[in-house]
Amino acid sequence: MREGKKKILVVEDESYHIHVLLDILKPDYRVSISKDGTDALRKAVSKSPPDLILLDIIMPGMSGYEVCTRLKADERTRDIPVIFISSLCEVKNIVRGFSLGGVDYVTKPFQTEEILARVRTHIAMREMQIRLKNQNIRLLHEIGEREKAEKALQQANEELEKRVAERTAELDTANRELAVAKEKAESASRAKTEFLSRVSHELRTPMSPIIGMTDLLLMSETPDAQQREFLTAIRDSAAHLSTIIDDLIELTQLEAEDSESVCEAFDPEMLLESIMETLEFDAENKGLQLSVFCDPEIPDSLHGDPDRLEKILKKLVENAIKFTQKGSIRISAAPGEKNENELYLRFSVQDTGIGIPADKLQDLFGDFSQADGSSTREYDGLGMGLTLVKRMLTLMGGNLWAESEEGKGSTFHFSLPFAMI
Ligand SMILES: Nc1ncnc2c1ncn2[C@@H]1O[C@H](COP(=O)(O)OP(=O)(O)OP(=O)(O)O)[C@@H](O)[C@H]1O
Ligand SMILES: [Mg+2]
């Protein structure tokens, strides 16, 4: 919008009327004069067009009506309000002026207040029109932009929905494939466990006669000293093989989850003594001192699965004997947490053996792992002992952990709940 005073073009041929109009308008407006229609039309399309035209009807040459008709026919000047100047004051002329696009009329002789009021009103109306037009343009532009944005959003949404649907379909397929693969793997694993179970039982069967017959031969008078040596080697190897087969059978039973824990009364101290008696000989053979300590606070009778507890402790003590060259092994039991009818016992098997490097300790709790898994390792074994211990403990609601220092020894701990009936 143009700033400052508004510009009015007065189209009038008579000097007297021009002067009167100049006196009236000059204080408030910039006034430009045209004495004929041709000049008026030229000024109307100039670089600085008028905001309003006061147009005399009767002029030499082109009449006011003609000028108005041309102004309204030209797109550049169509919107400039035209007020006719009429000295005739006849209804016919006024009506014609309106029909040609004039917005108002003033009559000669001029009334200052009337002219100013009419000019002011039409300039204000024109300004409002321009403002409304600009607002309209802005609104149309905004609507266009919004529609574009909505369209883009809708497209993005559709794209997203499409992608989600594709991903969901892919995931469904992957899930189905995974379920099939899982079922396959599980059935393969079940088949392997069943096969392992059959193999171990088949291997177990001939072991008893081998050991039994060898014992019978050893008891007889027949073999000489060297044959006795051979027979003893056969019996020891067969006994070792039996232990491995027994571990395998135990493992397959635990894997197949077809072994349940029993719950029967036992005396923890007696159980520890019995383990000591069984393994004392092996410990002594290596020059190791085996001792047992059972906290006097532990009741004489608890309910649980003594066979499994014995197997767990034996596995840990066997390891302690195997991995200790000199020193001692101590088995201990202490009471732990207690609730209404349950008591936790904490067992520890401590040795002064080779210990376990800190970076290997945690790995040992993975299945079948050994601190030294190399083929040239010093100690025999399949890495089955701790795996069995963990599985049995899990079944009985217990947990296993260890502390160790390389070269100084290890302590394996576990804690288990027992019923106090
Ligand atoms: N008391 C211990 N001192 C040092 N290392 C131990 C001790 N107990 C277990 N380990 C380490 O943990 C590994 C796993 O023990 P685990 O009893 O499972 O297997 P293994 O004794 O090697 O073989 P298996 O028990 O089948 O005869 C062992 O190979 C050894 O490296
Ligand atoms: Mg072992």
Short mmCIF file of C-alpha atoms and ligand atoms in Angstrom, two decimals:
data_model
loop_
_atom_site.label_atom_id
_atom_site.label_comp_id
_atom_site.label_asym_id
_atom_site.label_seq_id
_atom_site.Cartn_x
_atom_site.Cartn_y
_atom_site.Cartn_z
CA MET A 1 0.00 0.00 0.00
CA ARG A 2 1.27 3.45 -0.88
CA GLU A 3 2.21 5.59 2.11
CA GLY A 4 1.63 9.32 2.70
CA LYS A 5 -0.99 11.54 1.09
CA LYS A 6 -3.34 9.92 -1.41
CA LYS A 7 -3.27 11.10 -5.00
CA ILE A 8 -6.33 12.53 -6.74
CA LEU A 9 -6.59 13.18 -10.46
CA VAL A 10 -8.96 16.02 -11.28
CA VAL A 11 -10.19 15.88 -14.88
CA GLU A 12 -11.78 19.28 -15.59
CA ASP A 13 -11.48 21.74 -18.45
CA GLU A 14 -12.63 24.92 -16.74
CA SER A 15 -9.92 26.82 -14.84
CA TYR A 16 -12.31 28.26 -12.32
CA HIS A 17 -13.55 24.86 -11.19
CA ILE A 18 -9.98 23.57 -11.17
CA HIS A 19 -8.97 26.31 -8.75
CA VAL A 20 -11.91 25.70 -6.47
CA LEU A 21 -11.19 21.98 -6.38
CA LEU A 22 -7.48 22.59 -5.76
CA ASP A 23 -8.35 24.83 -2.77
CA ILE A 24 -10.60 22.15 -1.33
CA LEU A 25 -8.35 19.14 -1.90
CA LYS A 26 -4.75 20.35 -1.66
CA PRO A 27 -4.51 20.46 2.18
CA ASP A 28 -5.23 16.71 2.41
CA TYR A 29 -4.25 15.22 -0.96
CA ARG A 30 -1.70 15.33 -3.75
CA VAL A 31 -3.66 16.67 -6.67
CA SER A 32 -2.88 16.23 -10.35
CA ILE A 33 -4.84 17.96 -13.10
CA SER A 34 -5.88 16.84 -16.60
CA LYS A 35 -7.73 19.22 -18.82
CA ASP A 36 -8.88 16.58 -21.28
CA GLY A 37 -9.74 12.87 -21.42
CA THR A 38 -6.63 11.78 -23.37
CA ASP A 39 -4.28 13.27 -20.79
CA ALA A 40 -6.41 11.76 -18.00
CA LEU A 41 -6.12 8.24 -19.47
CA ARG A 42 -2.35 8.62 -19.86
CA LYS A 43 -1.92 9.75 -16.22
CA ALA A 44 -4.17 6.93 -15.01
CA VAL A 45 -1.68 4.32 -16.29
CA SER A 46 1.46 6.27 -15.26
CA LYS A 47 4.04 4.92 -12.81
CA SER A 48 2.27 6.73 -10.01
CA PRO A 49 -1.45 6.25 -10.77
CA PRO A 50 -4.15 8.18 -8.86
CA ASP A 51 -6.05 6.68 -5.95
CA LEU A 52 -9.25 8.41 -7.10
CA ILE A 53 -10.41 10.35 -10.16
CA LEU A 54 -12.78 13.33 -10.12
CA LEU A 55 -14.10 13.32 -13.68
CA ASP A 56 -16.03 16.12 -15.35
CA ILE A 57 -18.77 14.83 -17.63
CA ILE A 58 -18.83 17.55 -20.22
CA MET A 59 -15.45 18.32 -21.73
CA PRO A 60 -14.23 19.25 -25.20
CA GLY A 61 -13.14 16.20 -27.14
CA MET A 62 -13.62 12.99 -25.13
CA SER A 63 -16.56 13.17 -22.70
CA GLY A 64 -16.35 12.06 -19.09
CA TYR A 65 -18.51 9.03 -19.93
CA GLU A 66 -16.08 7.99 -22.63
CA VAL A 67 -13.10 8.39 -20.31
CA CYS A 68 -14.85 6.34 -17.63
CA THR A 69 -15.75 3.61 -20.13
CA ARG A 70 -12.10 3.33 -21.17
CA LEU A 71 -10.85 3.37 -17.61
CA LYS A 72 -13.17 0.49 -16.66
CA ALA A 73 -12.20 -1.46 -19.77
CA ASP A 74 -8.49 -1.39 -18.88
CA GLU A 75 -7.38 -3.88 -16.28
CA ARG A 76 -4.72 -1.46 -14.95
CA THR A 77 -7.23 1.30 -14.18
CA ARG A 78 -10.43 -0.68 -13.61
CA ASP A 79 -10.27 -0.47 -9.82
CA ILE A 80 -9.60 3.30 -9.51
CA PRO A 81 -12.81 4.84 -8.10
CA VAL A 82 -14.32 7.50 -10.37
CA ILE A 83 -16.50 10.32 -9.00
CA PHE A 84 -18.34 12.26 -11.71
CA ILE A 85 -18.53 16.05 -11.67
CA SER A 86 -21.85 17.20 -12.94
CA SER A 87 -23.23 20.65 -13.26
CA LEU A 88 -26.46 19.41 -14.64
CA CYS A 89 -27.70 17.67 -11.59
CA GLU A 90 -30.01 15.58 -13.58
CA VAL A 91 -31.05 12.11 -12.57
CA LYS A 92 -30.47 10.81 -16.13
CA ASN A 93 -26.78 11.82 -16.10
CA ILE A 94 -26.18 10.44 -12.64
CA VAL A 95 -27.74 7.08 -13.56
CA ARG A 96 -25.67 6.88 -16.72
CA GLY A 97 -22.51 7.65 -14.74
CA PHE A 98 -23.27 4.83 -12.28
CA SER A 99 -24.04 2.41 -15.09
CA LEU A 100 -20.62 3.11 -16.63
CA GLY A 101 -18.83 2.22 -13.39
CA GLY A 102 -18.69 5.56 -11.52
CA VAL A 103 -18.94 5.23 -7.77
CA ASP A 104 -20.41 8.63 -6.94
CA TYR A 105 -21.02 12.14 -8.19
CA VAL A 106 -20.60 15.75 -7.03
CA THR A 107 -22.36 18.76 -8.41
CA LYS A 108 -21.28 22.21 -9.33
CA PRO A 109 -21.14 24.60 -7.55
CA PHE A 110 -18.92 22.61 -5.19
CA GLN A 111 -19.69 22.18 -1.50
CA THR A 112 -16.35 21.79 0.27
CA GLU A 113 -17.60 19.50 3.06
CA GLU A 114 -19.56 17.33 0.66
CA ILE A 115 -16.61 16.89 -1.71
CA LEU A 116 -14.19 16.07 1.07
CA ALA A 117 -16.64 13.61 2.67
CA ARG A 118 -17.26 11.79 -0.60
CA VAL A 119 -13.59 11.68 -1.58
CA ARG A 120 -12.58 10.46 1.91
CA THR A 121 -15.25 7.76 1.89
CA HIS A 122 -14.29 6.39 -1.50
CA ILE A 123 -10.58 6.49 -0.81
CA ALA A 124 -11.22 4.60 2.45
CA MET A 125 -13.42 2.08 0.63
CA ARG A 126 -10.77 1.62 -2.05
CA GLU A 127 -8.11 1.07 0.61
CA MET A 128 -10.31 -1.48 2.29
CA GLN A 129 -10.89 -3.19 -1.02
CA ILE A 130 -7.15 -3.38 -1.66
CA ARG A 131 -6.56 -4.71 1.84
CA LEU A 132 -9.31 -7.33 1.39
CA LYS A 133 -7.92 -8.31 -1.98
CA ASN A 134 -4.43 -8.77 -0.52
CA GLN A 135 -5.86 -10.70 2.39
CA ASN A 136 -7.73 -12.89 -0.05
CA ILE A 137 -4.58 -13.54 -2.04
CA ARG A 138 -2.73 -14.40 1.17
CA LEU A 139 -5.53 -16.69 2.33
CA LEU A 140 -5.71 -18.44 -1.02
CA HIS A 141 -1.95 -18.90 -0.91
CA GLU A 142 -2.12 -20.27 2.66
CA ILE A 143 -4.97 -22.62 1.72
CA GLY A 144 -2.92 -23.80 -1.25
CA GLU A 145 0.11 -24.39 0.95
CA ARG A 146 -1.96 -26.19 3.57
CA GLU A 147 -3.56 -28.40 0.97
CA LYS A 148 -0.10 -29.18 -0.39
CA ALA A 149 1.15 -29.99 3.13
CA GLU A 150 -1.92 -32.14 3.86
CA LYS A 151 -1.42 -34.00 0.63
CA ALA A 152 2.25 -34.56 1.43
CA LEU A 153 1.31 -35.73 4.93
CA GLN A 154 -1.31 -38.08 3.57
CA GLN A 155 1.22 -39.46 1.10
CA ALA A 156 3.80 -39.90 3.87
CA ASN A 157 1.16 -41.63 6.01
CA GLU A 158 0.19 -43.97 3.22
CA GLU A 159 3.85 -44.70 2.56
CA LEU A 160 4.41 -45.37 6.26
CA GLU A 161 1.36 -47.62 6.52
CA LYS A 162 2.55 -49.50 3.47
CA ARG A 163 6.00 -49.93 4.97
CA VAL A 164 4.57 -51.01 8.35
CA ALA A 165 2.37 -53.54 6.58
CA GLU A 166 5.36 -54.82 4.59
CA ARG A 167 7.54 -55.05 7.71
CA THR A 168 4.74 -56.77 9.64
CA ALA A 169 4.35 -59.28 6.84
CA GLU A 170 8.13 -59.81 6.75
CA LEU A 171 8.21 -60.23 10.54
CA ASP A 172 5.29 -62.69 10.40
CA THR A 173 7.14 -64.73 7.81
CA ALA A 174 10.38 -64.53 9.80
CA ASN A 175 8.51 -65.55 12.96
CA ARG A 176 6.90 -68.51 11.23
CA GLU A 177 10.28 -69.55 9.80
CA LEU A 178 11.83 -69.11 13.23
CA ALA A 179 9.12 -71.24 14.86
CA VAL A 180 9.67 -73.96 12.26
CA ALA A 181 13.46 -73.75 12.70
CA LYS A 182 13.05 -73.79 16.49
CA GLU A 183 10.79 -76.82 16.34
CA LYS A 184 13.28 -78.53 14.01
CA ALA A 185 16.21 -77.67 16.30
CA GLU A 186 14.29 -78.82 19.36
CA SER A 187 13.28 -82.06 17.76
CA ALA A 188 16.87 -82.61 16.54
CA SER A 189 18.12 -81.87 20.05
CA ARG A 190 15.51 -84.26 21.54
CA ALA A 191 16.54 -86.93 19.05
CA LYS A 192 20.22 -86.44 19.97
CA THR A 193 19.46 -86.62 23.69
CA GLU A 194 17.43 -89.80 23.17
CA PHE A 195 20.23 -91.27 21.06
CA LEU A 196 22.84 -90.28 23.68
CA SER A 197 20.68 -91.86 26.34
CA ARG A 198 20.40 -95.14 24.37
CA VAL A 199 24.13 -95.18 23.63
CA SER A 200 25.05 -94.58 27.28
CA HIS A 201 22.71 -97.32 28.47
CA GLU A 202 24.11 -99.74 25.85
CA LEU A 203 27.66 -98.85 26.90
CA ARG A 204 26.75 -99.25 30.57
CA THR A 205 25.50 -102.82 30.19
CA PRO A 206 28.83 -104.54 29.35
CA MET A 207 30.72 -102.50 31.96
CA SER A 208 29.37 -104.48 34.93
CA PRO A 209 30.53 -107.88 33.62
CA ILE A 210 33.91 -106.43 32.59
CA ILE A 211 34.51 -105.01 36.07
CA GLY A 212 32.90 -108.03 37.81
CA MET A 213 34.89 -110.65 35.85
CA THR A 214 38.14 -108.71 36.30
CA ASP A 215 37.50 -108.56 40.05
CA LEU A 216 36.81 -112.33 40.06
CA LEU A 217 40.06 -113.01 38.19
CA LEU A 218 41.95 -110.76 40.60
CA MET A 219 40.48 -112.65 43.54
CA SER A 220 41.49 -116.02 42.09
CA GLU A 221 44.90 -117.66 42.44
CA THR A 222 45.44 -117.94 38.68
CA PRO A 223 47.07 -114.66 37.58
CA ASP A 224 50.76 -114.07 38.19
CA ALA A 225 52.13 -110.68 39.29
CA GLN A 226 52.30 -109.14 35.83
CA GLN A 227 48.84 -110.43 34.87
CA ARG A 228 47.52 -108.91 38.11
CA GLU A 229 49.04 -105.59 37.09
CA PHE A 230 47.29 -105.82 33.70
CA LEU A 231 44.01 -106.86 35.31
CA THR A 232 44.20 -103.96 37.78
CA ALA A 233 44.78 -101.56 34.87
CA ILE A 234 41.77 -103.06 33.06
CA ARG A 235 39.58 -102.71 36.15
CA ASP A 236 40.68 -99.09 36.84
CA SER A 237 40.10 -98.06 33.23
CA ALA A 238 36.72 -99.80 33.19
CA ALA A 239 35.78 -98.07 36.46
CA HIS A 240 36.79 -94.70 34.98
CA LEU A 241 34.76 -95.44 31.85
CA SER A 242 31.80 -96.39 34.06
CA THR A 243 31.98 -93.02 35.80
CA ILE A 244 31.91 -91.22 32.44
CA ILE A 245 28.97 -93.34 31.27
CA ASP A 246 27.13 -92.70 34.56
CA ASP A 247 27.67 -88.96 34.12
CA LEU A 248 26.33 -89.18 30.56
CA ILE A 249 23.24 -91.09 31.72
CA GLU A 250 22.68 -88.51 34.47
CA LEU A 251 23.08 -85.67 31.97
CA THR A 252 20.67 -87.14 29.44
CA GLN A 253 18.12 -87.67 32.20
CA LEU A 254 18.49 -84.07 33.33
CA GLU A 255 18.27 -82.83 29.72
CA ALA A 256 15.18 -84.89 29.03
CA GLU A 257 13.77 -83.45 32.28
CA ASP A 258 12.55 -86.90 33.22
CA SER A 259 14.28 -86.99 36.57
CA GLU A 260 12.51 -85.58 39.58
CA SER A 261 13.96 -84.53 42.89
CA VAL A 262 13.00 -86.73 45.83
CA CYS A 263 12.28 -85.37 49.27
CA GLU A 264 13.41 -87.55 52.15
CA ALA A 265 14.89 -87.08 55.57
CA PHE A 266 18.68 -87.14 55.96
CA ASP A 267 21.39 -86.10 58.36
CA PRO A 268 23.64 -83.49 56.68
CA GLU A 269 26.61 -84.27 58.93
CA MET A 270 26.42 -88.00 58.19
CA LEU A 271 26.21 -87.26 54.49
CA LEU A 272 29.39 -85.17 54.65
CA GLU A 273 31.17 -87.94 56.61
CA SER A 274 30.15 -90.51 54.01
CA ILE A 275 31.55 -88.34 51.18
CA MET A 276 34.75 -87.98 53.16
CA GLU A 277 35.04 -91.75 53.54
CA THR A 278 34.45 -92.35 49.84
CA LEU A 279 36.99 -89.82 48.59
CA GLU A 280 39.56 -89.92 51.39
CA PHE A 281 41.43 -92.69 49.64
CA ASP A 282 41.79 -90.71 46.38
CA ALA A 283 42.92 -87.63 48.31
CA GLU A 284 45.46 -89.57 50.34
CA ASN A 285 46.81 -91.17 47.16
CA LYS A 286 47.80 -87.65 46.05
CA GLY A 287 49.10 -86.76 49.50
CA LEU A 288 46.22 -84.37 50.16
CA GLN A 289 44.51 -83.83 53.45
CA LEU A 290 40.69 -84.02 53.22
CA SER A 291 38.62 -82.58 56.05
CA VAL A 292 34.96 -81.91 56.74
CA PHE A 293 33.30 -79.30 58.91
CA CYS A 294 29.59 -79.27 59.60
CA ASP A 295 28.33 -76.29 61.59
CA PRO A 296 26.73 -77.55 64.84
CA GLU A 297 23.80 -75.16 64.23
CA ILE A 298 22.66 -77.36 61.33
CA PRO A 299 19.80 -79.65 62.44
CA ASP A 300 20.36 -83.45 62.48
CA SER A 301 17.44 -84.01 60.22
CA LEU A 302 16.45 -82.10 57.11
CA HIS A 303 14.32 -83.05 54.14
CA GLY A 304 15.63 -82.95 50.60
CA ASP A 305 17.34 -85.03 47.94
CA PRO A 306 20.44 -86.49 49.67
CA ASP A 307 21.53 -88.51 46.61
CA ARG A 308 21.72 -85.46 44.43
CA LEU A 309 23.37 -83.42 47.17
CA GLU A 310 25.98 -86.16 47.49
CA LYS A 311 26.57 -86.23 43.72
CA ILE A 312 27.03 -82.44 43.65
CA LEU A 313 29.50 -82.45 46.53
CA LYS A 314 31.38 -85.43 45.09
CA LYS A 315 31.81 -83.71 41.72
CA LEU A 316 33.22 -80.61 43.41
CA VAL A 317 35.52 -82.63 45.70
CA GLU A 318 36.69 -84.76 42.74
CA ASN A 319 37.61 -81.55 40.93
CA ALA A 320 39.39 -80.24 44.03
CA ILE A 321 41.44 -83.48 44.24
CA LYS A 322 42.14 -83.46 40.50
CA PHE A 323 43.32 -79.84 40.37
CA THR A 324 45.35 -79.84 43.61
CA GLN A 325 48.93 -81.15 43.80
CA LYS A 326 49.66 -80.45 47.44
CA GLY A 327 47.93 -79.10 50.48
CA SER A 328 44.40 -79.70 51.64
CA ILE A 329 40.75 -79.83 50.72
CA ARG A 330 38.05 -78.74 53.09
CA ILE A 331 34.34 -79.42 52.73
CA SER A 332 32.13 -77.27 54.93
CA ALA A 333 28.46 -76.64 55.53
CA ALA A 334 26.88 -73.66 57.30
CA PRO A 335 23.28 -72.63 57.89
CA GLY A 336 22.04 -69.71 55.80
CA GLU A 337 18.72 -67.94 55.37
CA LYS A 338 15.77 -69.46 57.18
CA ASN A 339 12.05 -69.02 56.76
CA GLU A 340 8.98 -70.68 58.24
CA ASN A 341 9.72 -74.24 57.17
CA GLU A 342 12.81 -73.96 55.00
CA LEU A 343 16.48 -73.65 55.78
CA TYR A 344 19.18 -72.78 53.27
CA LEU A 345 22.50 -74.60 53.69
CA ARG A 346 25.63 -73.14 52.23
CA PHE A 347 28.24 -75.68 51.19
CA SER A 348 31.82 -74.85 50.25
CA VAL A 349 34.61 -76.97 48.81
CA GLN A 350 37.94 -75.24 49.29
CA ASP A 351 41.27 -76.40 47.91
CA THR A 352 44.87 -75.24 47.71
CA GLY A 353 45.22 -76.22 44.05
CA ILE A 354 46.16 -74.58 40.77
CA GLY A 355 43.36 -72.03 40.93
CA ILE A 356 41.54 -70.53 37.93
CA PRO A 357 42.69 -67.44 36.02
CA ALA A 358 40.33 -64.50 36.67
CA ASP A 359 39.47 -64.16 32.94
CA LYS A 360 38.41 -67.84 32.78
CA LEU A 361 36.41 -68.03 35.99
CA GLN A 362 33.11 -66.74 34.61
CA ASP A 363 33.39 -68.84 31.43
CA LEU A 364 33.49 -72.02 33.52
CA PHE A 365 29.83 -71.55 34.29
CA GLY A 366 29.00 -72.09 30.62
CA ASP A 367 28.19 -75.67 29.59
CA PHE A 368 31.12 -78.11 29.20
CA SER A 369 33.79 -75.43 29.46
CA GLN A 370 37.26 -75.97 30.86
CA ALA A 371 39.89 -73.43 31.91
CA ASP A 372 42.33 -75.29 29.71
CA GLY A 373 40.44 -76.59 26.68
CA SER A 374 43.56 -77.42 24.64
CA SER A 375 44.31 -80.95 23.41
CA THR A 376 47.64 -80.86 25.21
CA ARG A 377 46.13 -80.09 28.60
CA GLU A 378 47.51 -81.72 31.70
CA TYR A 379 44.22 -82.87 33.25
CA ASP A 380 41.79 -85.45 31.87
CA GLY A 381 38.09 -84.80 31.72
CA LEU A 382 35.18 -83.85 29.51
CA GLY A 383 34.08 -80.68 31.26
CA MET A 384 30.96 -82.52 32.39
CA GLY A 385 31.31 -82.20 36.18
CA LEU A 386 30.31 -78.55 36.65
CA THR A 387 27.62 -78.83 33.96
CA LEU A 388 25.99 -81.67 35.92
CA VAL A 389 26.39 -79.75 39.18
CA LYS A 390 24.70 -76.65 37.73
CA ARG A 391 21.81 -78.62 36.23
CA MET A 392 21.16 -80.51 39.45
CA LEU A 393 21.34 -77.32 41.48
CA THR A 394 18.93 -75.56 39.14
CA LEU A 395 16.50 -78.45 39.52
CA MET A 396 16.73 -78.22 43.31
CA GLY A 397 16.42 -74.41 43.48
CA GLY A 398 20.05 -73.67 44.31
CA ASN A 399 22.89 -71.68 42.76
CA LEU A 400 26.63 -72.02 42.30
CA TRP A 401 29.48 -69.53 42.47
CA ALA A 402 33.24 -69.61 42.94
CA GLU A 403 36.24 -67.64 44.12
CA SER A 404 39.71 -68.46 42.96
CA GLU A 405 43.26 -67.19 42.83
CA GLU A 406 45.64 -68.61 40.30
CA GLY A 407 48.34 -70.71 41.98
CA LYS A 408 46.70 -70.42 45.41
CA GLY A 409 43.47 -72.38 45.22
CA SER A 410 39.74 -72.23 44.61
CA THR A 411 36.54 -72.34 46.61
CA PHE A 412 33.27 -73.45 45.02
CA HIS A 413 30.13 -72.48 46.93
CA PHE A 414 26.53 -73.43 46.52
CA SER A 415 23.42 -72.88 48.54
CA LEU A 416 20.29 -75.03 48.62
CA PRO A 417 16.96 -74.94 50.44
CA PHE A 418 15.91 -77.89 52.62
CA ALA A 419 12.61 -78.51 54.33
CA MET A 420 12.44 -78.60 58.13
CA ILE A 421 9.46 -80.87 58.72
N1 LIG B 1 38.84 -77.01 42.02
C1 LIG B 1 39.24 -76.56 40.83
N2 LIG B 1 40.45 -75.96 40.67
C2 LIG B 1 40.84 -75.49 39.47
N3 LIG B 1 40.11 -75.56 38.34
C3 LIG B 1 38.89 -76.14 38.44
C4 LIG B 1 38.38 -76.65 39.66
N4 LIG B 1 37.16 -77.14 39.46
C5 LIG B 1 36.91 -76.96 38.15
N5 LIG B 1 37.92 -76.35 37.54
C6 LIG B 1 38.03 -75.92 36.14
O1 LIG B 1 36.74 -76.04 35.61
C7 LIG B 1 36.75 -76.90 34.45
C8 LIG B 1 35.42 -77.63 34.36
O2 LIG B 1 35.26 -78.54 35.42
P1 LIG B 1 34.41 -79.79 35.16
O3 LIG B 1 34.34 -80.57 36.43
O4 LIG B 1 33.15 -79.38 34.55
O5 LIG B 1 35.21 -80.54 34.05
P2 LIG B 1 36.50 -81.47 34.16
O6 LIG B 1 36.82 -81.75 35.58
O7 LIG B 1 37.55 -80.83 33.33
O8 LIG B 1 35.99 -82.76 33.43
P3 LIG B 1 35.04 -83.90 34.02
O9 LIG B 1 34.40 -83.33 35.23
O10 LIG B 1 34.10 -84.16 32.93
O11 LIG B 1 35.91 -85.05 34.37
C9 LIG B 1 37.93 -77.77 34.67
O12 LIG B 1 38.41 -78.30 33.46
C10 LIG B 1 38.92 -76.82 35.29
O13 LIG B 1 39.53 -76.05 34.30
MG MG B 2 35.31 -82.50 36.96
#
